[in-house]
Amino acid sequence: MDITKNKNKIRASKGDRVFKGICFFFVIAGVIVLLFPIYWLLTSSVKDQAAATKNPPDFIPVMPNEYVIDIEGGSESDFTEDAAKIIWYVAARYPNSNMGKLVVRQREDGRVVRKASVSLRVLNQYRYSIFPGEVSETMLQKKGTLADCVSVLEDADAFETGLNGSYKVYDSSDTTQDMFSVVSGMTILKNSVVGVSYDKSFSSLFNNYHTAWTYFLQENDVTFGRFLWNSGVISVAAILIQWVVSALAAYAISKMLPRLLGAIVQTFFIAVLMIPGIVYTLPLYLMVSETGLLSNPLAVILPGIPNAIAIVLFKSFFDTIPKDMIEAAEIDGAPPLRIFLRIAMPLSLSVFGVIAILVFTSTWNDYMWPMMVLKDVEDQTFPIVVSAMTNYTSGGKVDYTIALAMSVIASLPTLIIFLVFQKQMQKGLALGGLKG
Amino acid sequence: MLVVKEKKRRWLSGRNRHNLLTGLLFVAPAVIAFLIFRYFTSVQAFYYSFFRYDYVDPPGIFIGFENYINLFKSEVFWNSLLNTLILFALGVVFGFWVPIVQALMINELGKAQGVFRYLYLIPAGIPGIASMVVWKYIWNVDAGLANAFTVALGLGKFDWLYSETLVKFCLRFPAILGGGTNVLIYLVAIGGVGEDMYEAAKIDGASRFRQMLNITLPNIMNIIGVQFLLSLTGSLLAFDDVFVMTQGGPGTASTTVVMAIYQKAFNDLNYGQAMATSVIVLLITLGFVILKMKLQKRED
């Protein structure tokens, strides 16, 4: 018996090893292909509009630059005006220089005394609505531009200077040299330009995320986090409701109702699965709008209470609890609710977890119904907002970077939950899929 | 109080009646919710489909089958049915088989499976909207990766989501990546196939490849069938990705049935006809259910 086993092992092994190798190859190749859109999402979300619309696109995004322009000779009041004009003009003239940040510094006696810095992301949001003649006034009013950024430094600055006397440029790069001659030629400045330098700006990589987060701050007074919160409230409420409503109903069918009645009730629940959602969605919408619940999270939560799959999953689990256990407690005189809470529930923690995962997954990603009933921006869930941002244009050209950044931010909660609850998720999704 | 437990309980004995009443109390919330939000509304849809629904003064004027007649005369409706069918077919061609193959292959990796199970499940941790945004960006005519790719190959630029011929392809192509919860479902199903069958085959000298074809695959046909039906009924309700990526366009090239219903209700404000359409969708679904039951009967 042993000899034949060995012979067969050897005979099958070479072809099997090749086959296994092929499988390994395709599985690994498959992972790379599968995860590529996620990679693309991440890397595209840090690009500015110019880089995101470049043809051919960069596969590895280039770190943004920070350009520093030094001026001197003018007074304190001249600084803000000059800084505004320089910033606006330079930003307009060098759209493709991967500029993350622009800094203008005023020097006196070789020391930096005033500094204004602007993130290009913020500036580009307002740039197209600023009239050239009103540059400095508008930029002083708009949030995030000069108004917040002009700072007066008391001591010597933190930048390396290495300068004495007059100088032209710190680093040699074509853009800085060109920029120097261009800005020097700006006759409307009160100061005179003494130098231009550039450096890599790591913090500018997060420009888009900052923009995405604060995009709705001015008009609606909410950050992007509000949308994640809205989604979270709905999801958590849905889970809790299922834990109560569906679990109790399933427990009753499984353990309390006589068999015939239980079967009838169960069929009552399951039959709904044959009705396509669109059939009851429109009347539901009319119901919601007529009861004035539009833009109320209840409009999303309440119609989500009926969940036949949850009931079936709960019931099939409760069925595995031996009747004797229940009967023993009944004989002792325990009321049904206490039996449920003290005996059934502790035994079924795993199925409660599975239900939580399933309900969370479906409500978190839900798009159509929340989109239909949540009309006010502050009450919307994040999928609605993110999809609306895909139509965003900046300067007449389509600009996906904000939508991409929002998508990345929105992916973080689920990704974290996914990583932390890995094992439970796998079990839950498999169970839900198989039973469904 | 009886000391000996009787096998058959008498109906309506004290404890039983208590259980019955409390049991009814336990199911009551769910029953009420189902009644209001599912059954009542479905009946409403059926009822209103015979009216020219008036939003200001519901339900409006009774017009009998007029909504249905207009529906069957509507080119948009038939077009949307066709679109839905084509999108389903493309989904099957591009995406249905991929998780099956991926699961089969991962299963062959033995101990190394765990890592790959994890990796292949990562897309499930990303919200669907993120994926739609990325693909909308990839298919973008000026800035997208797709055109950069085709230009590099010398094929020039395409209109992708704006092309009547290509838009359906663009919507379903991403399915070819596979991954996600489907892979997990198939892996679990594959794991359920008995070891003894493999042992017997190995003794007969079958290679792993043969074993996969003749043992693993046939034994998960059940699950594959279920998944196929789910995919079919799910396709009938396709809305989200179409709405986000193309809004049904260009023109009506990618308008699915549910999108057509949505547009009929909210753009044309013709709720009556929209509900009539949804009733037709219900009938189609019921048709599939009956078909499935007939097929199962034939199997037995």
XYZ file of C-alpha atoms in Angstrom:
736
model
C 0.000 0.000 0.000
C 2.832 2.373 0.878
C 4.709 1.654 -2.291
C 1.779 2.415 -4.543
C 1.083 5.614 -2.654
C 4.631 6.798 -3.219
C 4.511 5.884 -6.872
C 1.384 7.897 -7.378
C 2.802 10.783 -5.462
C 5.818 10.917 -7.740
C 3.785 10.471 -10.894
C 1.413 13.288 -10.123
C 3.978 15.624 -8.744
C 5.679 17.147 -11.778
C 2.508 18.125 -13.592
C 1.070 19.270 -10.323
C 4.032 21.448 -9.559
C 3.812 23.098 -12.939
C 0.108 23.610 -12.438
C 0.671 25.083 -9.006
C 3.281 27.390 -10.461
C 0.891 28.560 -13.139
C -1.741 29.207 -10.515
C 0.714 31.197 -8.442
C 1.617 33.271 -11.462
C -1.961 34.099 -12.346
C -2.963 34.757 -8.770
C -0.111 37.200 -8.262
C -0.712 38.846 -11.618
C -4.377 38.994 -10.703
C -3.645 40.802 -7.454
C -1.591 43.441 -9.226
C -4.319 44.048 -11.778
C -7.011 43.970 -9.128
C -5.324 46.481 -6.862
C -4.222 48.773 -9.651
C -7.332 51.004 -9.559
C -6.719 51.532 -5.853
C -3.150 52.515 -6.590
C -4.380 54.836 -9.314
C -6.907 56.343 -6.946
C -4.244 57.069 -4.349
C -1.656 58.501 -6.666
C -4.103 60.555 -8.698
C -5.649 62.051 -5.594
C -2.468 63.933 -4.715
C -1.982 65.466 -8.135
C -2.999 69.002 -8.898
C -5.279 69.691 -11.821
C -2.398 70.149 -14.242
C -0.752 66.877 -13.294
C -4.083 65.051 -13.260
C -4.887 66.130 -16.797
C -1.400 65.581 -18.147
C -1.025 63.381 -21.165
C 0.576 60.867 -20.703
C -0.075 60.816 -16.962
C 2.644 60.228 -14.392
C 2.519 56.777 -12.907
C 4.426 57.927 -9.910
C 3.286 61.407 -8.908
C 5.921 64.098 -8.723
C 6.423 65.865 -5.430
C 5.079 69.409 -5.604
C 7.358 72.407 -5.383
C 7.332 75.407 -3.183
C 8.544 78.617 -4.773
C 9.859 81.420 -2.623
C 10.130 84.977 -3.941
C 12.049 87.513 -1.941
C 11.417 91.210 -2.251
C 12.727 94.243 -0.440
C 12.700 97.944 -0.454
C 9.119 98.704 0.291
C 7.273 99.528 3.465
C 5.061 97.344 5.612
C 1.869 98.408 3.917
C 3.361 97.833 0.497
C 4.021 94.223 1.338
C 0.520 92.807 1.286
C -0.349 94.450 -1.973
C 2.839 93.366 -3.668
C 2.599 89.851 -2.282
C -0.951 89.515 -3.589
C 0.023 90.689 -7.051
C 3.068 88.462 -7.260
C 1.207 85.409 -6.059
C -1.698 85.896 -8.403
C 0.457 86.582 -11.399
C 2.934 83.775 -10.821
C 0.164 81.270 -10.213
C -1.490 82.255 -13.441
C 1.678 82.206 -15.476
C 3.077 78.865 -14.355
C 0.173 76.429 -14.248
C 2.245 73.391 -15.103
C 5.136 73.812 -12.742
C 3.725 71.450 -10.160
C 3.468 74.337 -7.773
C 2.143 73.346 -4.370
C 2.886 76.461 -2.428
C 3.922 80.029 -3.128
C 5.752 82.139 -0.605
C 6.600 85.814 -0.799
C 8.983 87.258 1.728
C 9.962 90.823 2.411
C 13.455 91.556 3.553
C 14.921 94.435 5.450
C 18.629 94.646 6.101
C 19.123 91.115 4.982
C 16.559 89.631 7.361
C 13.139 88.375 6.483
C 10.571 90.490 8.247
C 7.367 89.550 6.552
C 6.131 86.390 4.920
C 3.005 85.447 3.055
C 2.384 81.923 1.852
C -0.490 80.472 -0.059
C -1.365 76.939 -0.944
C -1.988 76.784 -4.672
C -4.911 74.447 -4.140
C -6.744 77.076 -2.175
C -5.696 79.853 -4.501
C -6.903 78.066 -7.596
C -10.355 77.759 -6.124
C -10.692 81.521 -6.102
C -8.293 82.592 -8.791
C -10.770 82.522 -11.643
C -13.186 84.790 -9.876
C -10.641 87.478 -9.080
C -10.503 90.442 -11.415
C -6.940 91.556 -12.208
C -7.601 95.069 -11.027
C -8.886 93.946 -7.654
C -6.295 91.310 -6.961
C -5.061 92.428 -3.631
C -8.445 93.464 -2.244
C -10.131 90.200 -3.150
C -7.297 88.074 -1.935
C -7.328 89.836 1.367
C -10.975 88.940 1.836
C -11.111 85.364 0.627
C -10.569 82.787 3.298
C -7.319 80.884 3.069
C -5.546 83.299 0.827
C -3.573 86.267 1.942
C -5.925 87.225 4.737
C -4.923 84.248 6.822
C -1.402 83.948 5.630
C 0.376 87.212 6.096
C 2.589 86.919 9.106
C 5.102 89.297 10.500
C 8.220 87.634 11.775
C 10.054 89.139 14.685
C 13.346 87.284 14.497
C 15.502 86.068 11.753
C 13.613 83.635 9.631
C 13.827 79.871 9.661
C 14.915 79.604 6.067
C 18.528 79.304 5.151
C 19.725 82.410 3.511
C 23.458 82.412 3.026
C 23.035 85.795 1.509
C 24.918 88.968 1.772
C 24.627 91.855 -0.507
C 22.661 91.402 -3.675
C 21.897 88.062 -5.250
C 19.705 86.689 -7.996
C 18.652 83.069 -7.458
C 19.291 80.454 -4.802
C 18.865 77.331 -6.867
C 19.299 76.929 -10.507
C 16.263 75.677 -12.259
C 14.759 77.002 -15.436
C 11.521 77.931 -13.805
C 13.083 79.952 -11.047
C 15.315 81.881 -13.424
C 12.413 82.602 -15.681
C 10.240 83.502 -12.744
C 12.869 85.886 -11.464
C 13.088 87.814 -14.686
C 9.328 87.856 -15.093
C 8.568 89.094 -11.604
C 11.402 91.592 -11.792
C 9.664 92.996 -14.800
C 6.450 93.635 -12.905
C 6.409 97.407 -12.802
C 3.362 97.589 -10.587
C 5.326 96.450 -7.560
C 6.441 98.865 -4.900
C 9.211 96.539 -3.739
C 11.969 95.188 -5.894
C 12.600 91.506 -6.370
C 15.870 90.194 -5.037
C 15.653 86.444 -5.375
C 13.650 83.350 -6.244
C 14.223 79.871 -4.923
C 12.361 76.588 -4.806
C 12.235 73.503 -2.694
C 10.270 70.292 -2.506
C 7.093 70.755 -0.539
C 5.992 67.503 1.034
C 3.073 69.087 2.824
C 1.656 70.196 -0.497
C 0.923 66.573 -1.304
C -1.982 66.863 1.080
C -3.388 69.982 -0.580
C -6.186 68.070 -2.232
C -7.226 66.375 0.968
C -7.373 69.734 2.686
C -9.476 71.119 -0.119
C -11.762 68.095 -0.110
C -12.202 68.319 3.624
C -13.006 72.028 3.649
C -14.796 72.279 0.355
C -18.220 72.758 1.887
C -17.020 74.848 4.788
C -17.745 78.247 3.349
C -21.168 77.700 1.861
C -22.617 74.993 4.059
C -20.513 75.294 7.184
C -19.618 71.609 7.184
C -16.442 69.674 6.587
C -16.340 66.449 4.621
C -16.394 64.628 7.928
C -20.025 65.614 8.305
C -20.967 63.389 5.369
C -19.077 60.473 6.847
C -20.885 61.166 10.091
C -24.268 61.177 8.360
C -23.489 57.865 6.732
C -22.244 56.502 10.035
C -25.361 57.518 11.950
C -27.568 55.802 9.410
C -25.440 52.662 9.354
C -25.175 52.324 13.121
C -28.891 52.961 13.578
C -29.641 50.349 10.952
C -27.458 47.776 12.696
C -29.010 48.412 16.096
C -32.499 48.220 14.672
C -31.756 44.927 12.964
C -30.304 43.577 16.178
C -33.589 44.290 17.903
C -36.338 43.961 15.327
C -35.037 41.116 13.176
C -33.472 39.185 16.026
C -36.641 39.233 18.114
C -38.790 38.298 15.148
C -36.466 35.453 14.214
C -36.316 34.234 17.787
C -40.078 34.212 18.020
C -40.413 32.245 14.801
C -37.734 29.823 15.887
C -38.656 29.247 19.486
C -41.948 30.732 20.479
C -44.567 30.468 17.804
C -46.199 27.180 16.899
C -44.723 25.710 13.780
C -47.507 26.526 11.352
C -47.805 30.125 12.419
C -44.038 30.489 12.373
C -43.895 29.186 8.818
C -46.596 31.600 7.713
C -44.820 34.556 9.273
C -41.526 33.494 7.793
C -43.033 33.222 4.341
C -44.535 36.654 4.870
C -41.032 38.003 5.382
C -39.258 36.065 2.665
C -41.844 36.749 -0.016
C -40.680 40.345 -0.073
C -37.411 39.204 -1.617
C -39.259 38.515 -4.828
C -40.383 42.118 -5.168
C -37.766 44.224 -6.971
C -36.853 47.288 -4.960
C -37.957 49.785 -7.576
C -41.568 48.726 -7.102
C -41.850 50.046 -3.588
C -39.196 52.748 -3.923
C -41.313 55.298 -5.759
C -44.338 55.039 -3.466
C -41.928 55.171 -0.551
C -40.553 58.396 -1.927
C -44.021 59.856 -2.211
C -44.770 58.680 1.315
C -41.609 60.299 2.632
C -42.125 63.591 0.874
C -45.748 63.788 1.902
C -44.903 63.252 5.551
C -42.267 65.936 5.358
C -39.381 63.633 6.182
C -37.227 64.667 3.265
C -33.636 65.325 4.286
C -34.204 63.564 7.574
C -32.003 60.563 8.314
C -35.177 58.762 9.384
C -36.213 58.823 5.750
C -33.321 56.472 5.084
C -33.398 54.483 8.324
C -37.087 53.638 8.593
C -37.594 52.102 5.139
C -34.535 49.992 5.854
C -36.082 48.199 8.799
C -37.569 45.341 6.748
C -34.664 42.974 6.185
C -35.677 39.445 5.293
C -32.133 38.166 4.965
C -31.303 39.276 8.496
C -34.356 37.464 9.821
C -33.448 34.289 7.932
C -29.866 34.397 9.173
C -30.931 34.975 12.755
C -33.535 32.265 12.583
C -31.249 29.651 11.117
C -28.862 30.326 13.944
C -31.476 30.312 16.682
C -32.715 27.003 15.313
C -29.425 25.482 16.382
C -30.014 26.364 20.012
C -31.342 23.218 21.660
C -34.963 23.440 22.687
C -34.132 21.809 26.021
C -32.087 24.790 27.106
C -35.011 27.072 26.499
C -37.481 24.737 28.115
C -35.349 24.370 31.194
C -35.408 28.111 31.677
C -39.124 28.246 30.972
C -39.828 25.677 33.648
C -37.873 27.809 36.040
C -40.375 30.525 35.280
C -38.194 32.898 33.285
C -40.096 35.283 31.016
C -39.375 34.911 27.286
C -37.549 38.188 26.964
C -35.145 37.254 29.692
C -34.567 33.876 28.113
C -33.750 35.650 24.906
C -31.369 38.084 26.511
C -29.692 35.750 28.955
C -29.519 32.521 26.999
C -30.040 33.002 23.275
C -28.099 36.199 22.771
C -24.824 35.255 24.461
C -24.761 32.083 22.384
C -25.288 33.971 19.148
C -22.723 36.744 19.349
C -21.185 35.551 16.112
C -24.392 35.887 14.124
C -24.984 39.327 15.606
C -21.532 40.210 14.334
C -22.284 38.831 10.897
C -25.508 40.812 10.699
C -23.649 43.945 11.751
C -21.149 43.492 8.970
C -23.755 42.765 6.325
C -25.989 45.664 7.298
C -23.065 48.029 7.534
C -21.739 47.062 4.119
C -25.053 47.634 2.399
C -26.040 50.861 4.140
C -22.596 52.474 3.964
C -22.464 52.152 0.189
C -26.117 52.863 -0.433
C -26.524 55.480 -3.117
C -29.877 55.573 -4.837
C -32.300 55.899 -1.968
C -30.301 58.430 0.090
C -29.765 60.404 -3.076
C -33.500 60.509 -3.648
C -34.548 61.581 -0.179
C -31.669 63.595 1.258
C -31.913 66.928 -0.457
C -30.074 69.322 1.835
C -26.323 69.113 1.510
C -25.663 68.975 5.252
C -27.760 65.842 5.606
C -26.380 63.944 2.674
C -24.324 60.805 2.877
C -20.873 60.792 1.373
C -21.607 58.791 -1.819
C -24.006 61.520 -2.921
C -21.461 64.249 -2.369
C -18.557 62.410 -3.929
C -20.453 61.537 -7.068
C -21.610 65.136 -7.451
C -17.985 66.260 -7.292
C -17.104 64.278 -10.386
C -18.725 67.066 -12.360
C -16.514 69.717 -10.799
C -14.704 71.969 -13.202
C -11.949 74.406 -12.507
C -11.076 77.086 -15.004
C -13.322 75.494 -17.594
C -11.579 72.151 -17.491
C -12.778 69.060 -15.686
C -11.031 68.512 -12.385
C -11.269 65.077 -10.795
C -8.734 65.707 -8.071
C -11.202 66.791 -5.413
C -13.527 63.865 -6.081
C -10.543 61.517 -5.946
C -9.312 63.019 -2.700
C -12.794 62.722 -1.227
C -12.917 59.098 -2.324
C -9.665 58.392 -0.538
C -10.894 60.038 2.653
C -14.174 58.131 2.390
C -12.320 54.862 1.929
C -10.393 55.200 5.156
C -13.147 54.189 7.625
C -14.146 51.045 5.773
C -10.552 50.125 5.114
C -9.667 50.466 8.785
C -12.709 48.467 9.865
C -11.850 45.912 7.227
C -8.288 45.538 8.440
C -9.213 45.366 12.112
C -12.142 42.991 11.776
C -10.574 40.913 9.022
C -11.557 37.480 10.271
C -15.087 38.403 11.215
C -15.602 40.153 7.905
C -14.513 37.121 5.961
C -16.866 34.915 7.907
C -19.718 37.363 7.665
C -19.473 38.068 3.971
C -19.172 34.401 3.149
C -22.137 33.445 5.283
C -24.238 36.241 3.909
C -23.337 35.379 0.366
C -23.944 31.684 0.701
C -27.268 32.024 2.427
C -28.381 34.750 0.072
C -47.551 21.491 37.695
C -46.705 18.256 35.895
C -43.400 16.683 36.790
C -43.268 14.408 33.769
C -42.774 16.210 30.456
C -45.357 15.279 27.877
C -44.200 14.767 24.302
C -47.109 16.550 22.743
C -47.992 19.862 24.224
C -51.619 20.721 24.511
C -52.465 23.781 22.479
C -53.123 26.887 24.435
C -51.768 25.538 27.684
C -50.711 28.359 29.954
C -47.099 28.465 29.026
C -47.769 27.946 25.358
C -50.286 30.730 25.291
C -47.826 32.994 27.006
C -45.199 32.082 24.456
C -47.624 32.605 21.636
C -48.669 36.039 22.785
C -45.144 37.187 23.541
C -43.981 35.661 20.289
C -46.541 37.688 18.407
C -45.332 40.715 20.261
C -41.771 39.960 19.198
C -42.634 39.652 15.536
C -44.982 42.616 15.575
C -42.431 45.378 14.881
C -40.983 43.497 11.928
C -44.415 42.635 10.587
C -45.576 46.231 10.850
C -42.418 47.488 9.153
C -42.791 44.972 6.340
C -46.446 45.828 5.933
C -45.911 49.551 5.724
C -42.639 49.836 3.864
C -42.875 46.877 1.562
C -46.329 45.452 1.061
C -48.429 48.570 1.368
C -46.111 50.541 -0.881
C -46.039 47.768 -3.458
C -49.800 47.741 -3.545
C -49.689 51.507 -3.886
C -47.419 51.183 -6.891
C -49.866 48.801 -8.487
C -52.792 51.072 -7.639
C -51.217 54.314 -8.791
C -50.118 52.736 -12.046
C -53.695 53.143 -13.193
C -53.725 56.869 -12.539
C -52.255 59.975 -14.022
C -50.643 60.687 -10.709
C -51.004 64.236 -9.505
C -48.303 65.239 -7.064
C -50.220 68.228 -5.812
C -53.541 66.452 -5.432
C -52.962 62.729 -5.183
C -53.805 60.345 -6.583
C -55.034 62.169 -9.641
C -57.178 61.020 -12.520
C -57.982 57.387 -13.115
C -56.891 56.433 -16.614
C -57.062 52.683 -16.548
C -54.422 50.952 -18.626
C -53.321 54.109 -20.404
C -50.000 54.167 -18.585
C -49.290 50.629 -19.664
C -50.262 51.321 -23.255
C -48.003 54.364 -23.362
C -45.315 52.281 -21.798
C -45.442 49.616 -24.445
C -45.437 52.277 -27.140
C -42.454 53.996 -25.557
C -39.191 53.550 -27.361
C -37.317 54.659 -24.278
C -38.763 51.730 -22.359
C -37.878 49.036 -24.887
C -34.508 50.631 -25.385
C -33.866 50.551 -21.677
C -34.833 46.876 -21.512
C -32.387 46.157 -24.293
C -29.674 48.189 -22.579
C -30.236 46.330 -19.347
C -29.995 43.021 -21.160
C -26.820 44.014 -22.976
C -25.253 45.289 -19.769
C -26.094 41.978 -18.124
C -24.593 40.008 -20.994
C -21.437 42.111 -20.915
C -21.279 41.631 -17.168
C -21.384 37.877 -17.643
C -18.789 37.918 -20.400
C -16.368 40.165 -18.570
C -16.983 39.553 -14.953
C -19.031 36.543 -13.965
C -16.415 33.869 -14.529
C -13.475 35.842 -13.134
C -14.076 35.323 -9.394
C -14.694 31.623 -10.061
C -11.365 31.206 -11.812
C -9.619 33.306 -9.204
C -11.076 31.240 -6.380
C -10.148 27.987 -8.108
C -6.587 29.144 -8.549
C -6.220 30.516 -5.051
C -7.486 27.215 -3.754
C -4.589 25.455 -5.445
C -2.020 27.420 -3.527
C -2.227 25.362 -0.365
C -0.818 27.049 2.678
C -0.198 30.349 0.904
C -3.930 30.835 0.440
C -4.423 33.019 3.491
C -2.436 35.978 2.230
C -4.147 35.974 -1.108
C -7.610 35.594 0.370
C -6.885 38.778 2.248
C -5.473 40.611 -0.757
C -8.310 39.630 -3.054
C -10.820 40.840 -0.517
C -9.353 44.330 -0.199
C -11.582 45.849 -2.909
C -14.542 44.973 -0.695
C -13.164 47.424 1.842
C -13.363 50.307 -0.607
C -16.730 52.019 -0.972
C -18.325 51.475 -4.355
C -18.426 55.172 -5.072
C -14.630 55.384 -4.908
C -14.354 52.732 -7.555
C -16.858 54.551 -9.754
C -14.940 57.800 -9.403
C -11.640 56.189 -10.375
C -13.100 54.512 -13.422
C -14.929 57.639 -14.497
C -11.540 59.331 -14.301
C -9.812 56.523 -16.193
C -12.373 56.695 -18.978
C -12.156 60.493 -19.147
C -11.494 61.571 -22.710
C -8.881 64.266 -22.079
C -7.264 63.283 -18.834
C -7.883 59.584 -18.509
C -5.562 56.638 -18.433
C -7.548 54.719 -21.028
C -6.872 57.205 -23.776
C -3.265 57.612 -22.694
C -2.998 53.869 -23.107
C -4.629 53.685 -26.525
C -2.678 56.644 -27.798
C 0.539 55.009 -26.688
C -0.499 51.918 -28.624
C -1.080 54.071 -31.647
C -4.843 53.554 -31.666
C -5.736 57.159 -31.030
C -8.298 58.597 -28.673
C -11.745 57.192 -28.015
C -14.872 58.790 -26.629
C -15.418 55.973 -24.123
C -18.277 57.071 -21.892
C -19.425 59.541 -24.521
C -19.522 57.038 -27.306
C -22.801 55.294 -27.981
C -21.014 52.152 -29.048
C -18.419 52.022 -26.294
C -20.297 53.246 -23.249
C -21.736 49.867 -22.269
C -18.332 48.279 -22.648
C -16.839 50.935 -20.388
C -19.472 50.331 -17.752
C -18.897 46.590 -17.552
C -15.214 46.231 -18.370
C -14.047 46.914 -14.774
C -15.722 43.651 -13.766
C -12.872 41.792 -15.384
C -10.711 42.609 -12.402
C -12.720 40.218 -10.264
C -11.857 40.068 -6.597
C -14.109 41.128 -3.772
C -16.707 39.178 -1.849
C -17.539 36.860 -4.744
C -14.099 35.298 -4.598
C -14.627 34.659 -0.925
C -18.011 33.064 -1.518
C -16.564 30.692 -4.104
C -13.582 29.911 -1.899
C -15.889 28.950 0.937
C -17.937 26.799 -1.417
C -14.798 25.145 -2.768
C -13.671 24.504 0.779
C -16.839 22.585 1.363
C -15.996 19.944 -1.220
C -15.121 16.701 0.512
C -11.536 15.616 0.856
C -12.367 12.001 0.100
C -13.197 12.709 -3.521
C -9.774 14.222 -4.046
C -8.138 11.274 -2.313
C -9.878 8.821 -4.578
C -8.868 10.766 -7.649
C -5.279 11.053 -6.488
C -5.072 7.298 -6.026
C -6.324 6.926 -9.561
C -3.449 9.137 -10.647
C -5.321 12.256 -11.576
C -3.344 15.475 -11.681
C -4.382 18.497 -9.667
C -5.536 20.140 -12.833
C -7.818 17.230 -13.669
C -9.041 17.155 -10.110
C -9.930 20.811 -10.323
C -11.882 20.316 -13.521
C -13.666 17.116 -12.595
C -14.162 17.417 -8.859
C -13.979 20.984 -7.657
C -15.802 22.634 -10.485
C -18.789 20.303 -10.731
C -19.304 20.423 -6.995
C -19.653 24.175 -6.887
C -22.052 24.304 -9.784
C -24.821 24.777 -7.272
C -23.332 27.954 -5.900
C -22.434 29.138 -9.370
C -26.049 28.718 -10.374
C -27.254 30.687 -7.370
C -24.749 33.430 -8.071
C -25.831 33.537 -11.684
C -29.445 34.018 -10.732
C -28.494 36.696 -8.251
C -26.488 38.379 -10.963
C -29.451 38.206 -13.303
C -31.961 39.672 -10.905
C -29.395 42.184 -9.724
C -28.750 43.364 -13.267
C -32.390 44.122 -13.715
C -32.014 46.721 -10.995
C -28.750 48.277 -12.228
C -28.779 51.932 -11.351
C -25.973 53.249 -9.176
C -22.958 52.951 -11.424
C -24.882 53.971 -14.501
C -26.298 57.017 -12.755
C -22.949 58.133 -11.403
C -20.859 57.463 -14.476
C -23.071 58.329 -17.413
C -26.457 59.530 -16.175
C -27.872 57.174 -18.745
C -26.075 58.839 -21.605
C -24.958 59.557 -24.174
C -28.563 60.118 -25.114
C -30.195 56.934 -23.907
C -27.388 54.570 -24.797
C -26.816 53.414 -21.261
C -30.206 54.025 -19.709
C -31.225 50.955 -17.777
C -34.790 50.088 -16.869
C -34.507 51.493 -13.360
C -32.882 54.638 -14.685
C -35.739 55.014 -17.158
C -38.207 54.664 -14.287
C -36.289 57.230 -12.274
C -36.230 59.669 -15.167
C -39.902 59.116 -15.911
C -40.750 59.919 -12.302
C -38.421 62.785 -11.538
C -37.680 64.389 -14.880
C -41.029 63.890 -16.608
C -42.931 63.954 -13.329
C -45.011 61.106 -14.635
C -45.191 58.979 -11.503
C -48.072 56.925 -12.810
C -46.221 55.606 -15.805
C -43.068 55.145 -13.761
C -44.966 52.915 -11.385
C -46.515 51.046 -14.268
C -43.007 50.346 -15.516
C -41.968 49.082 -12.116
C -44.975 46.750 -12.087
C -43.757 45.351 -15.397
C -40.323 44.857 -13.821
C -42.055 42.976 -11.030
C -43.777 40.731 -13.543
C -40.475 40.043 -15.295
C -38.891 39.139 -11.960
C -41.764 36.841 -11.109
C -41.310 35.283 -14.520
C -37.705 34.499 -13.647
C -38.778 33.004 -10.329
C -41.293 30.751 -12.059
C -38.670 29.795 -14.613
C -36.256 28.903 -11.857
C -38.864 26.767 -10.116
C -39.690 24.979 -13.369
C -36.001 24.266 -13.949
C -35.606 22.946 -10.433
C -38.623 20.698 -10.920
C -37.069 19.329 -14.048
C -33.859 18.585 -12.168
C -35.769 16.553 -9.633
